[in-house]
Coordinates of C-alpha atoms in Angstrom, one line a residue:
X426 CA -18.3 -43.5 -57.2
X427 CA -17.0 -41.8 -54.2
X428 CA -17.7 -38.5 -52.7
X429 CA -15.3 -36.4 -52.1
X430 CA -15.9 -33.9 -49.3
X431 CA -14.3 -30.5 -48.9
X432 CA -13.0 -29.8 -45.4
X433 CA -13.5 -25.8 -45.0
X434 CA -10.8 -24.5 -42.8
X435 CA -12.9 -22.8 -39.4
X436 CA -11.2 -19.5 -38.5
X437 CA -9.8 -19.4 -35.1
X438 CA -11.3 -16.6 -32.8
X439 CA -9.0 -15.4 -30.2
X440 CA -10.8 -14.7 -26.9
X441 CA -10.1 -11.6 -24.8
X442 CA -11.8 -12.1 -21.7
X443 CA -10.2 -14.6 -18.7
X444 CA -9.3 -17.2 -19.9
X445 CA -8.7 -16.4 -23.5
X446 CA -6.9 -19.6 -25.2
X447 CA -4.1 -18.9 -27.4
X448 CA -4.6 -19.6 -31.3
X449 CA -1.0 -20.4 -32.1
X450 CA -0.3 -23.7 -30.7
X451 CA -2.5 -26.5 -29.3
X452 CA -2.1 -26.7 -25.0
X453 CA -0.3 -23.0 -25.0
X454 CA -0.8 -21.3 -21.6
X455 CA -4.5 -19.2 -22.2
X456 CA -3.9 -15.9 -22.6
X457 CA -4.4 -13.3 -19.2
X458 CA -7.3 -10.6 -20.3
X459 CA -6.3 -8.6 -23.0
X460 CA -4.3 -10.7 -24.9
X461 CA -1.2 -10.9 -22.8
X462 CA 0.9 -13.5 -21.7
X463 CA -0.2 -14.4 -18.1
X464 CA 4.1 -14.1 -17.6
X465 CA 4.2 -10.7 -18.4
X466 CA 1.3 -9.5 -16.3
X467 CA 3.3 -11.4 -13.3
X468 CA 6.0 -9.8 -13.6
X469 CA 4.5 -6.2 -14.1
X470 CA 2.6 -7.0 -10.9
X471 CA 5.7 -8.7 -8.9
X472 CA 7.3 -5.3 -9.7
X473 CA 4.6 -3.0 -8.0
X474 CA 4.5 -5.6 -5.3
X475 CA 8.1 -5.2 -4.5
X476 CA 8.5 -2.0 -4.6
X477 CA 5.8 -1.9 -2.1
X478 CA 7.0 -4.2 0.3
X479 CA 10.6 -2.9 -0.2
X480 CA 8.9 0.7 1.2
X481 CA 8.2 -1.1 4.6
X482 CA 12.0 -1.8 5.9
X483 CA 14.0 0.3 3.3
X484 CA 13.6 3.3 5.9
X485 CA 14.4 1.3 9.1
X486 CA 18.1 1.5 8.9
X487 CA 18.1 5.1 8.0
X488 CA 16.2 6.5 10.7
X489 CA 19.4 7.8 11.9
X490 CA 19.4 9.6 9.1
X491 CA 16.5 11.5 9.2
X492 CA 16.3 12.4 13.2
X493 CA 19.3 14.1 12.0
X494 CA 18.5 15.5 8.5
X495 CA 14.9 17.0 10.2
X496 CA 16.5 17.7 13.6
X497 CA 14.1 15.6 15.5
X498 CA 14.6 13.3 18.5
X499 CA 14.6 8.9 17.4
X500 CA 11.3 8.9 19.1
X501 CA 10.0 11.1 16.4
X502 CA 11.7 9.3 13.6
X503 CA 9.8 6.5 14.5
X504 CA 6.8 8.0 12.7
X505 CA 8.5 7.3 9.7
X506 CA 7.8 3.5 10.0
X507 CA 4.8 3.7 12.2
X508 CA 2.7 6.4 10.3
X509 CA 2.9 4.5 6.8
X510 CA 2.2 1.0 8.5
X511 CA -1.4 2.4 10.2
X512 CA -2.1 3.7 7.2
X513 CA -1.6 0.9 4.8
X514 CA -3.7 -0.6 7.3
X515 CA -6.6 1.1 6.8
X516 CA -7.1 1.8 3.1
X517 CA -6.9 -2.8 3.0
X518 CA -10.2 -2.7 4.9
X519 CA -11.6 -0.8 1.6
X520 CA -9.4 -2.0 -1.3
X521 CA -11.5 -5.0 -1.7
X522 CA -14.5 -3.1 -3.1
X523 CA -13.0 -0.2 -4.4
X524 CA -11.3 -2.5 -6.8
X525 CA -14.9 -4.6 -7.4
X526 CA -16.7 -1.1 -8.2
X527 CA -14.2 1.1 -9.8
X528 CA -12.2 -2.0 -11.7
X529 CA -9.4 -3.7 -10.6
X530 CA -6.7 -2.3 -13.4
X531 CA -8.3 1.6 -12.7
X532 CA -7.5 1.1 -8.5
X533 CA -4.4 -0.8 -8.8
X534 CA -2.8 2.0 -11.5
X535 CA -4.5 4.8 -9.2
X536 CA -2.6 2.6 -6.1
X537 CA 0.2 2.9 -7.5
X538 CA 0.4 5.8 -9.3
X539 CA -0.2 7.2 -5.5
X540 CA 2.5 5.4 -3.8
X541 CA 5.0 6.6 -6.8
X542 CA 4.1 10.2 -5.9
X543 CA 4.3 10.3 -2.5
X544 CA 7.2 8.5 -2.6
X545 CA 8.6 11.4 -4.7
X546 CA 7.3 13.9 -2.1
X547 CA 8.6 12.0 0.9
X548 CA 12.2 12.2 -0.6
X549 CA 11.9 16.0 -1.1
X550 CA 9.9 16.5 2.3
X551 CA 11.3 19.4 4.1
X552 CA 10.6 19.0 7.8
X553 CA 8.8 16.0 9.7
X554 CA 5.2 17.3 9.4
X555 CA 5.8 16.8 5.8
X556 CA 7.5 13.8 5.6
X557 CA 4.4 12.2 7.5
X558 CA 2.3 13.5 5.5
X559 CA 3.6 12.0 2.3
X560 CA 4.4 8.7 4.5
X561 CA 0.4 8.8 5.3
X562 CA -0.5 8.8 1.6
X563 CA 2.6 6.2 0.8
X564 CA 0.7 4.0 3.0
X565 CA -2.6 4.9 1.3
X566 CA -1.8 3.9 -2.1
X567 CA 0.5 0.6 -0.9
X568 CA -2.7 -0.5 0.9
X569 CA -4.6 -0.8 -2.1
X570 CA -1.9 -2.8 -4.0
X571 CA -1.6 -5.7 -2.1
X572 CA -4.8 -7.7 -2.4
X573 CA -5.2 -6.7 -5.9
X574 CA -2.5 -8.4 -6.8
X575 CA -3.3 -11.7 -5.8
X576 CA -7.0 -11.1 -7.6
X577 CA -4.8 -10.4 -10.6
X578 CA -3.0 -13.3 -10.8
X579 CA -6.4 -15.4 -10.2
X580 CA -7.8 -13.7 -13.0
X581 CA -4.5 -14.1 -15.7
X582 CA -3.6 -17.6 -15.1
X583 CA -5.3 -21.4 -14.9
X584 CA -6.3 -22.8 -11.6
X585 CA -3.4 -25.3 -12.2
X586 CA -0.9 -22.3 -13.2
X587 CA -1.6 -20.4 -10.1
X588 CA 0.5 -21.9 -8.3
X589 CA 3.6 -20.7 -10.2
X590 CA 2.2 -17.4 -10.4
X591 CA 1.7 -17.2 -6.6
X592 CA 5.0 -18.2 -6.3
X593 CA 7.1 -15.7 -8.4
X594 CA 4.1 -12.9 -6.1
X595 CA 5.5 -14.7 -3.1
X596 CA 9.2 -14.2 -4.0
X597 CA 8.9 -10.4 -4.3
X598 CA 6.7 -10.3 -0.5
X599 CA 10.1 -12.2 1.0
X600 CA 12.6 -10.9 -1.4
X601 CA 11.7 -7.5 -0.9
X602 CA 12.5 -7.4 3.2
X603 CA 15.8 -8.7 2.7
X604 CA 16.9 -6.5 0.3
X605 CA 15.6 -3.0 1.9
X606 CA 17.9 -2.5 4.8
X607 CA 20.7 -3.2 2.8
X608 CA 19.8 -0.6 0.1
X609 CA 18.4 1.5 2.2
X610 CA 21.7 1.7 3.9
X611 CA 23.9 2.0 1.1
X612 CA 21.7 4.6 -0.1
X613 CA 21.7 6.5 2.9
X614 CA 26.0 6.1 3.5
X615 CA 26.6 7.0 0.0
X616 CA 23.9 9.2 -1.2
X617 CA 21.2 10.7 1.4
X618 CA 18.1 9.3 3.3
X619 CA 16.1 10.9 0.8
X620 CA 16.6 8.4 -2.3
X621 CA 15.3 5.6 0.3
X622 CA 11.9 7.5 -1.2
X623 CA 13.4 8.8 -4.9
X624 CA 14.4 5.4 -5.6
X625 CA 10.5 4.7 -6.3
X626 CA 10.3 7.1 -8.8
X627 CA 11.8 5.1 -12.2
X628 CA 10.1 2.1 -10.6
X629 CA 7.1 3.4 -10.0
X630 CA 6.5 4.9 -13.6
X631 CA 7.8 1.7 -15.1
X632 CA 5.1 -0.3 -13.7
X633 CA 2.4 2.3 -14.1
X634 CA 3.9 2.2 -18.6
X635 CA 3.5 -1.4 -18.5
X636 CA 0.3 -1.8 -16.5
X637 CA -1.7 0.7 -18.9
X638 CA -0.4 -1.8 -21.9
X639 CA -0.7 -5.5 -20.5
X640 CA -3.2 -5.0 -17.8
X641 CA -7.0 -5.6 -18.3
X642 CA -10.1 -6.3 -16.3
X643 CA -11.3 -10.2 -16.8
X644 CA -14.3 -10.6 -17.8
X645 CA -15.9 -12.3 -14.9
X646 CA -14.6 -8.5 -12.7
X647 CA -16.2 -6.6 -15.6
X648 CA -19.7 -8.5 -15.0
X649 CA -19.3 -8.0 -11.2
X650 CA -18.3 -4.2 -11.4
X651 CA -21.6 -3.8 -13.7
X652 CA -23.9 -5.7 -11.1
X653 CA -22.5 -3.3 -8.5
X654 CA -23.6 -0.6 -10.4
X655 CA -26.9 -1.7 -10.9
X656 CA -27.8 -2.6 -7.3
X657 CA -26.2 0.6 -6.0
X658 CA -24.3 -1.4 -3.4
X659 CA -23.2 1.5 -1.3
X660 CA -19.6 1.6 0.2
X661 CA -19.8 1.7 4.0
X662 CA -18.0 5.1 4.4
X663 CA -19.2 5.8 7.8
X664 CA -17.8 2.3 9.0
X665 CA -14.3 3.4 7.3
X666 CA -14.0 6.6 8.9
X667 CA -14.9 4.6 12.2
X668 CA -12.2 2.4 11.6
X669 CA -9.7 5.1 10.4
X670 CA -10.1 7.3 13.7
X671 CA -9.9 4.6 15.8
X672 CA -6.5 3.2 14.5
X673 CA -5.0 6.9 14.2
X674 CA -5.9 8.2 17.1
X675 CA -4.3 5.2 19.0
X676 CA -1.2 5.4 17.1
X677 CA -0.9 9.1 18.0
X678 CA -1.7 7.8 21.6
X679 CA 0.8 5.6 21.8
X680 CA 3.6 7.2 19.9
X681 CA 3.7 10.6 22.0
X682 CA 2.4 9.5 25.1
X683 CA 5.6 9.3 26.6
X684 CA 6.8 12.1 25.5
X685 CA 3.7 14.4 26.3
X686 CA 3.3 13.1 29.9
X687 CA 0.1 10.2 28.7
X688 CA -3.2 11.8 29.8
X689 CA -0.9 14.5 31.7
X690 CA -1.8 16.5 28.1
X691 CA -5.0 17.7 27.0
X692 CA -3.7 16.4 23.1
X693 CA -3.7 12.4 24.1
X694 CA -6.9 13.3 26.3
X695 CA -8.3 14.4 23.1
X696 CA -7.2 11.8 21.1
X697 CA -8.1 9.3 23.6
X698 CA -11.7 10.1 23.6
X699 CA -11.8 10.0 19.8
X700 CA -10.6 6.7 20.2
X701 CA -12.8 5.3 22.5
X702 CA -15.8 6.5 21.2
X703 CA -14.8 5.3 17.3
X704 CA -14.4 1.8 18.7
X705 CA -17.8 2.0 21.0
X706 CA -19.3 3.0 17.7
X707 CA -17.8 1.0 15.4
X708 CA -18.8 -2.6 16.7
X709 CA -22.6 -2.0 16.6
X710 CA -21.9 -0.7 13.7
X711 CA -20.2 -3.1 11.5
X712 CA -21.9 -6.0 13.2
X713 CA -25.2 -4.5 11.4
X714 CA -24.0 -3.7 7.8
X715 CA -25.0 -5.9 5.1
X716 CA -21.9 -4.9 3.3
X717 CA -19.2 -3.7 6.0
X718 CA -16.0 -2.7 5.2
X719 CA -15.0 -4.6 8.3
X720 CA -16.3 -8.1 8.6
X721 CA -16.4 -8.2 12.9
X722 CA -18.2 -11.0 12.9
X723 CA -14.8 -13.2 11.8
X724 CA -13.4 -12.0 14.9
X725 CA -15.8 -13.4 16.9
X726 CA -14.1 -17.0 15.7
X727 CA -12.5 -18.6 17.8
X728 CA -10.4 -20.2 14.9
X729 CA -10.0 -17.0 13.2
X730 CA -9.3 -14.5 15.9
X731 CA -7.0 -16.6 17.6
X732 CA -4.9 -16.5 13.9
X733 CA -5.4 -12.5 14.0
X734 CA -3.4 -12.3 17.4
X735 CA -1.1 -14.2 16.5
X736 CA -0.3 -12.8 13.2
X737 CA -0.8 -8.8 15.3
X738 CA 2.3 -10.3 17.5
X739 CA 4.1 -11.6 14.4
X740 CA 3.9 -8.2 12.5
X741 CA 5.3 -6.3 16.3
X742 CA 8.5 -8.9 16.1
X743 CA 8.8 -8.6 12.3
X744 CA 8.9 -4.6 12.1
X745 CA 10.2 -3.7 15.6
X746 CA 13.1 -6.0 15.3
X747 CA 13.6 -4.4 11.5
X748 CA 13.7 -1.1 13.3
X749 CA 15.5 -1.7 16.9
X750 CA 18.6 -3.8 15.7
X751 CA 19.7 -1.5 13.0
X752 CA 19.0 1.3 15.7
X753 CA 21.1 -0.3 18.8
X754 CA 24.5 -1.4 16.6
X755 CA 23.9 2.4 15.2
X756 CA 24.0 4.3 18.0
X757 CA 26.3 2.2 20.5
X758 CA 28.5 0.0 18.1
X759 CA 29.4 2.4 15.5
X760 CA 27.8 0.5 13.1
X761 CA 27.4 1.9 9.5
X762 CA 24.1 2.2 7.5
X763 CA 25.6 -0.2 5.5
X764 CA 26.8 -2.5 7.8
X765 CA 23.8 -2.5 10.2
X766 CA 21.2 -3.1 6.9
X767 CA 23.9 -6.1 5.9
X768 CA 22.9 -7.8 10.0
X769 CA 19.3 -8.3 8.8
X770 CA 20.5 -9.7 5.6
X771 CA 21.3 -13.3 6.7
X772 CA 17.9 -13.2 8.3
X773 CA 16.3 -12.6 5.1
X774 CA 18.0 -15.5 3.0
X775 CA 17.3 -17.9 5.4
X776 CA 13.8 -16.7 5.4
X777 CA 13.8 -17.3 1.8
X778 CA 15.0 -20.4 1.9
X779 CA 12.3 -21.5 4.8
X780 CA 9.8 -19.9 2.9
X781 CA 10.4 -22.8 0.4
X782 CA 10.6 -25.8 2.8
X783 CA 7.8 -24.5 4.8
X784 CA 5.5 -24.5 1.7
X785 CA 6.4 -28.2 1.6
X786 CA 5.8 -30.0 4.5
X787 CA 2.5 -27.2 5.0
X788 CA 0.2 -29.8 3.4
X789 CA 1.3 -32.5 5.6
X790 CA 1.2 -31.2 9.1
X791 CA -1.4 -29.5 11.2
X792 CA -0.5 -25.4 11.1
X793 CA -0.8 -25.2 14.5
X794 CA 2.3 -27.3 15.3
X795 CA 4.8 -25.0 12.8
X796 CA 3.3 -21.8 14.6
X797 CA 3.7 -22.7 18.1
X798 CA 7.5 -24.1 16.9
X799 CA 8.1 -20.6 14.9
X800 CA 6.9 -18.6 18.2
X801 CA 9.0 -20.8 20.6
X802 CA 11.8 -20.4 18.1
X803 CA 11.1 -16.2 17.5
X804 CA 11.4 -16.2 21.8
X805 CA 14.0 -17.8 22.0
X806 CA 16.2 -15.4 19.7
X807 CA 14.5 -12.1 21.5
X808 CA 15.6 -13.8 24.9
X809 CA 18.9 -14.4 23.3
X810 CA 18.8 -10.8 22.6
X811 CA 19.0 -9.7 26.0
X812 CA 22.7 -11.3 26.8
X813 CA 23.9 -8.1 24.7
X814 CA 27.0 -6.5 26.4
X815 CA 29.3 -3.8 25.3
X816 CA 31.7 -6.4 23.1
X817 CA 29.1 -8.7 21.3
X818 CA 30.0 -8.8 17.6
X819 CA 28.1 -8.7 14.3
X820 CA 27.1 -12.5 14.3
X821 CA 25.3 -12.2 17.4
X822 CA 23.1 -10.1 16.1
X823 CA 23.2 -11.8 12.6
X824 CA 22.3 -14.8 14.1
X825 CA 19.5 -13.6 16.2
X826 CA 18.2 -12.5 13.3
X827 CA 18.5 -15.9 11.5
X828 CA 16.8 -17.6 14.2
X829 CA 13.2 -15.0 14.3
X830 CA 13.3 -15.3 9.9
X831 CA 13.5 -19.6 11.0
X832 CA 10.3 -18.3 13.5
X833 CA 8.6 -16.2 11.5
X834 CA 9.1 -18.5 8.3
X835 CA 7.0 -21.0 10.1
X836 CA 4.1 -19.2 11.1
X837 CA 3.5 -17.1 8.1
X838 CA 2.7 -20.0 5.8
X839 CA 1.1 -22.0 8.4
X840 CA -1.3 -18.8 9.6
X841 CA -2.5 -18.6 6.4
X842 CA -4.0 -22.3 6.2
X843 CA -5.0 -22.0 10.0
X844 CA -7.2 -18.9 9.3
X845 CA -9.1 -20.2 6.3
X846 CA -10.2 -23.1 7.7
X847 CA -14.5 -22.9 8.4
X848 CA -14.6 -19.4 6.7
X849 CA -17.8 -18.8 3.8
X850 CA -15.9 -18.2 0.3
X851 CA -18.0 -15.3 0.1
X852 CA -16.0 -13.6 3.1
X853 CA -12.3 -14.8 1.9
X854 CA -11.3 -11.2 0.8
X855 CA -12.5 -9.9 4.3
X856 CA -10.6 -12.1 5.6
X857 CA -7.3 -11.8 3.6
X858 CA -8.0 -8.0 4.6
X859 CA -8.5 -8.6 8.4
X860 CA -5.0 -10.9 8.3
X861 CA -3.2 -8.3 6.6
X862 CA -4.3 -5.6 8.8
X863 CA -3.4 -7.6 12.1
X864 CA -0.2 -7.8 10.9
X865 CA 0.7 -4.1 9.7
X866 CA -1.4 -2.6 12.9
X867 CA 0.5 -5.0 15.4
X868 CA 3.8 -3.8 12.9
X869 CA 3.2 -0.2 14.2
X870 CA 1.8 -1.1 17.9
X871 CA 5.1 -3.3 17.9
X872 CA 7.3 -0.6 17.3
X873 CA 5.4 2.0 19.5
X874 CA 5.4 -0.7 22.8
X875 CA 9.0 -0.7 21.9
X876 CA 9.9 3.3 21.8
X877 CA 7.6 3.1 24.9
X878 CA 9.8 0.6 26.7
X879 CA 12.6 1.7 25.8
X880 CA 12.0 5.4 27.1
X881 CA 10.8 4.5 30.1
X882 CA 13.2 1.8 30.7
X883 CA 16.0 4.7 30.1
X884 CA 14.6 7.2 32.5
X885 CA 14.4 3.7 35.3
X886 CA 18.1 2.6 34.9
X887 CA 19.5 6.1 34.7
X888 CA 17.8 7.3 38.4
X889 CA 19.0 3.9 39.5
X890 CA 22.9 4.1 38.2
X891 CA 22.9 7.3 39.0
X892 CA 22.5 6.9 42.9
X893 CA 26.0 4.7 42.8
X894 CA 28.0 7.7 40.9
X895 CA 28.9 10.2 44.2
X896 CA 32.0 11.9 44.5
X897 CA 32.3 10.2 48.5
X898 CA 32.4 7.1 46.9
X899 CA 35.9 5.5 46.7
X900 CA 35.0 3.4 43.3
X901 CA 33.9 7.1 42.1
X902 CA 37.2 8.6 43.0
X903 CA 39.6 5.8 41.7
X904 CA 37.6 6.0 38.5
X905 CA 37.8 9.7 38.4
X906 CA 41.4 9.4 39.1
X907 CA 42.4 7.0 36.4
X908 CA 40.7 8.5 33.8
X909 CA 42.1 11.2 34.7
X910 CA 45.5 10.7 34.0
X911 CA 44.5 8.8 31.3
X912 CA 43.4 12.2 29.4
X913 CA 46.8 13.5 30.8
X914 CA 49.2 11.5 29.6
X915 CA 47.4 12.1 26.0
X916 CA 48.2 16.0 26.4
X917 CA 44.6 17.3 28.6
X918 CA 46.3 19.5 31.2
X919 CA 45.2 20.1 34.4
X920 CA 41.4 21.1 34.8
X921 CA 41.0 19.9 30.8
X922 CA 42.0 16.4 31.9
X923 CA 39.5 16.4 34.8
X924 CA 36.6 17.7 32.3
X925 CA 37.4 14.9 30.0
X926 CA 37.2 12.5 32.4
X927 CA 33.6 14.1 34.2
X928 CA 32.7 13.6 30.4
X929 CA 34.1 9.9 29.6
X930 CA 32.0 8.7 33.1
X931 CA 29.0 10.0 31.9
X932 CA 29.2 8.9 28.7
X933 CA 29.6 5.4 30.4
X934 CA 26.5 5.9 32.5
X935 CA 24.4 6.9 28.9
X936 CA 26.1 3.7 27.4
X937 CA 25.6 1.5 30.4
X938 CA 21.6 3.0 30.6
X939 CA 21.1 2.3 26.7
X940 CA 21.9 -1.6 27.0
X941 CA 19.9 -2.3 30.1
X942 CA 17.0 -0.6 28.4
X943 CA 17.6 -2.6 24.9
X944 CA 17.6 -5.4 26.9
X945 CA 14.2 -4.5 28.4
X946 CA 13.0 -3.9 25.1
X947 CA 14.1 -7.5 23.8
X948 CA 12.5 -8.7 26.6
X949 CA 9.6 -7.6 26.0
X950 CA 9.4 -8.7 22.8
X951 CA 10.1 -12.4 23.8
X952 CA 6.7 -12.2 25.8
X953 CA 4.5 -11.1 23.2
X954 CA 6.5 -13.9 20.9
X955 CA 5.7 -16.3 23.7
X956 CA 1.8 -15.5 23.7
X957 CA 1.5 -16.7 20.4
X958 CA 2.2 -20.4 21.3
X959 CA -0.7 -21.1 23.8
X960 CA -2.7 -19.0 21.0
X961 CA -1.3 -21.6 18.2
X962 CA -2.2 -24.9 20.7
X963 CA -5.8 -23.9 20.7
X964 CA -6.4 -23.7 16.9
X965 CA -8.4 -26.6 15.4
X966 CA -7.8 -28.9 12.6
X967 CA -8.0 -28.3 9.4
X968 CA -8.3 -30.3 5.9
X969 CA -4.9 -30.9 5.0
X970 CA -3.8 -30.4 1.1
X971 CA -6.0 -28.5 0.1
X972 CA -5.1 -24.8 -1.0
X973 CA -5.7 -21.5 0.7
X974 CA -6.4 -18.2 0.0
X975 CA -2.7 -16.3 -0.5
X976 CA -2.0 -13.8 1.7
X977 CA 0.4 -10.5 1.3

């Protein structure tokens, strides 16, 4: 006779730690930790990415804006960008283990929740003092965003679904650029500077509503946060304020040195020293920390630190040209907001596009190649820069612009591959750190080498025009004379007329000075794009196909 055996149904336990597996249907993407879809914790994370990123060009084109609004000179508006790029800078160096001791969800809400703030405070800042001070702690809680992120997305999807993630992460990094002069130019037309800032607000306390619902620590974070704890791994605090003085007080060096006479002024004396003694400190140092929030050692690579100048002169052309274009079609081609945000906005699709080419033929070909290409093709478009005259049109500069997003497209990718290649897994996130900070500091040294340039170059072509501009001189008088009765014959009588026309030649002469010292500028610019390619030729080769670490 035949047995019949029961089959007893086996519950189903659903797993909240990383990895969790969903109980509803057989091969279902595994739930992120917590219980969420892994879709849903992208997206709440894309958003606080974006918004970040958006915060690092949606102020460029309004600059204008705000030297006007806070009655201060363009040199000083600069700060704007500079100020929040030195110190996102800084608080990346110590993101990667305040997020490992005090939980990744706790720092990436108290990130952002920051950044949301200040935003807040920047659009309601009420002189420049106060604008940079809310810029400063901007910067602060967008520098603790960015690599928590990516550990995120690690964390809330499968190995083989990472990709996918990284990819919707990576849409909001290029989307983000594209879109901010734009908006930030509309905004600043139609509304006023200050919702360049406000805008953050509603975004900023979306994301913190959903983080605090789908957001969770894996279990594998949890575990490392507890082993911290027990060893008392101490946070090298003195190594951070090392680090901290010595990239503020070269910013404040080099943004009001020309304006304060360089070591002419006892304040860039003063900072000057501070400077130079944190970085005599800070090298013994970090190189003797067991856990520094610096890893120096990297830099000591020739694989690596060749990669970190590269990317340093990548972040100069990247920002400075974010700032300067919108700035020269401004001030001397009557250029709206608008208009001059909608330049950099062909620049920024075709970047997109590259983005997505360049991801495919990465595997296949040595990153050195692409990043000597991209550097040779970024040159070319700041050389092509300096043919500007008074009549050039929108699509020259459109189209410079096109040609650095082709450049840049091919070395950001590639860079990332390049500067992986020999480094310990253990020192990946130092690394991803050191990479973002080379491109944010060169970012701000870019745009403080340009102001610099720029001012000086100004103060050079004016004595030199100048000396041709005497009344004895017959090209003088003809001119004087013709624009004279030009102002006549449109109703200026007499000594009016004249007046006009004293006024109309020196306006000329300011014109005249302003695109020789843009063109300067560009030049510039085409050098330090040039360095990178005997910097890309040396790189070694690396294991093609395999993956790298993202990085923001």
């Amino acid at each position: 006779m035949a047995r019949r055996r029961r089959h007893r149904a086996r519950p189903v336990h659903r797993a909240h730690g990383a990895g969790a597996v969903s109980a509803t249907k057989a091969g279902a993407l595994p739930l992120a930790p917590g219980g969420h879809s892994p879709w849903a914790v992208a997206l709440v994370v894309a958003l606080a990415t974006f918004m970040e990123v958006l915060d690092t060009t949606i102020a460029n084109v309004a600059l204008r804006y705000i030297s006007g609004g806070l009655a201060v000179g363009p040199d000083e508006a600069a700060w704007v960008v500079t100020s929040y790029l030195v110190a996102n800078a800084i608080v990346l160096t110590a993101s990667s283990f305040l997020a490992k001791r005090y939980g990744r969800k706790a720092f990436f809400m108290w990130s952002v929740a920051l950044f949301t703030l200040s935003s807040i405070l920047c659009g309601f800042a009420w002189n420049l003092q106060s604008l940079l001070f809310f810029r400063v702690l901007q910067g602060l809680g967008g520098g603790g965003m960015a690599p928590l992120a990516q550990s995120i997305l690690a964390d809330s999807f499968p190995p083989q679904k990472r990709g996918q993630a990284f990819a919707l992460y990576g849409l909001a990094i290029v989307v983000a650029p594209v879109i901010g002069p734009t908006l930030g130019g509309w905004l600043s037309d139609n509304w006023s500077w200050h919702w360049c800032f406000l805008i953050n607000g509603p975004v900023g306390l979306i994301s913190l509503g959903l983080m605090s619902v789908l957001l969770q620590d894996s279990e594998k974070a949890i575990a490392e946060r507890k082993a911290l704890r027990r060893k008392r791994v101490p946070f090298d605090l003195v190594g951070f304020l090392l680090v901290a003085t010595f990239l503020g007080s070269l910013e404040v060096i080099l943004d009001e040195g020309q304006r304060k006479d360089w070591f002419g002024s006892n304040l860039i004396v003063v900072f000057g020293l501070l400077c130079l003694v944190a970085f005599v400190l800070m090298i013994p140092w970090e190189l003797t920390r067991k856990n520094p929030v610096i890893d120096l050692k990297l830099l000591f690579r020739r694989q690596f630190a060749a990669c970190f100048l590269v990317m340093m002169a990548t972040g100069a052309i990247l920002i400075a040209t974010t700032q300067f274009i919108p700035q020269i079609v401004q001030e001397y081609y009557g250029y709206t907001a608008t208009i001059s945000g909608l330049v950099l906005a062909p620049g920024g699709i075709v970047t997109v596009v590259m983005m997505l080419v360049v991801g495919q033929i990465s595997g296949k070909v040595q990153p050195k190649y692409p990043i000597a290409i991209g550097a040779s093709v970024v040159a070319f478009a700041m050389y092509r820069l300096t043919w500007l005259y008074g009549d050039v049109t929108f699509g020259f500069f459109a189209w410079a612009r096109v040609y650095i997003g082709i450049g840049l497209s091919l070395i950001f990718i590639s860079i990332t591959s390049a500067s992986y290649e020999g480094i310990d897994p253990s020192q990946t996130d130092q690394a991803s750190a050191l990479i973002n900070v080379a491109r944010n500091v060169g970012g701000s040294l870019g745009v403080s080498l340009a102001q610099n340039v720029l001012a000086y170059r100004q103060q050079f072509h004016q004595s030199r025009l100048v000396e041709s501009i005497v009344p004895s001189s017959p090209a003088y008088q003809e001119t004087m004379n013709r624009a004279t009765e030009y102002f006549s014959h449109y109703g200026a009588m007499g000594v009016d007329a004249r007046g006009q026309a004293t006024a109309w030649i020196g306006q000329q002469l300011a014109t005249q000075v302003a695109y020789w010292a843009y063109i300067d500028v560009f030049f510039v610019l085409a050098i330090v794009s040039a360095s990178a390619v005997p910097l890309a030729m040396i790189l070694s080769n690396v294991k093609l196909g395999g993956g790298a670490p993202a990085a923001h």
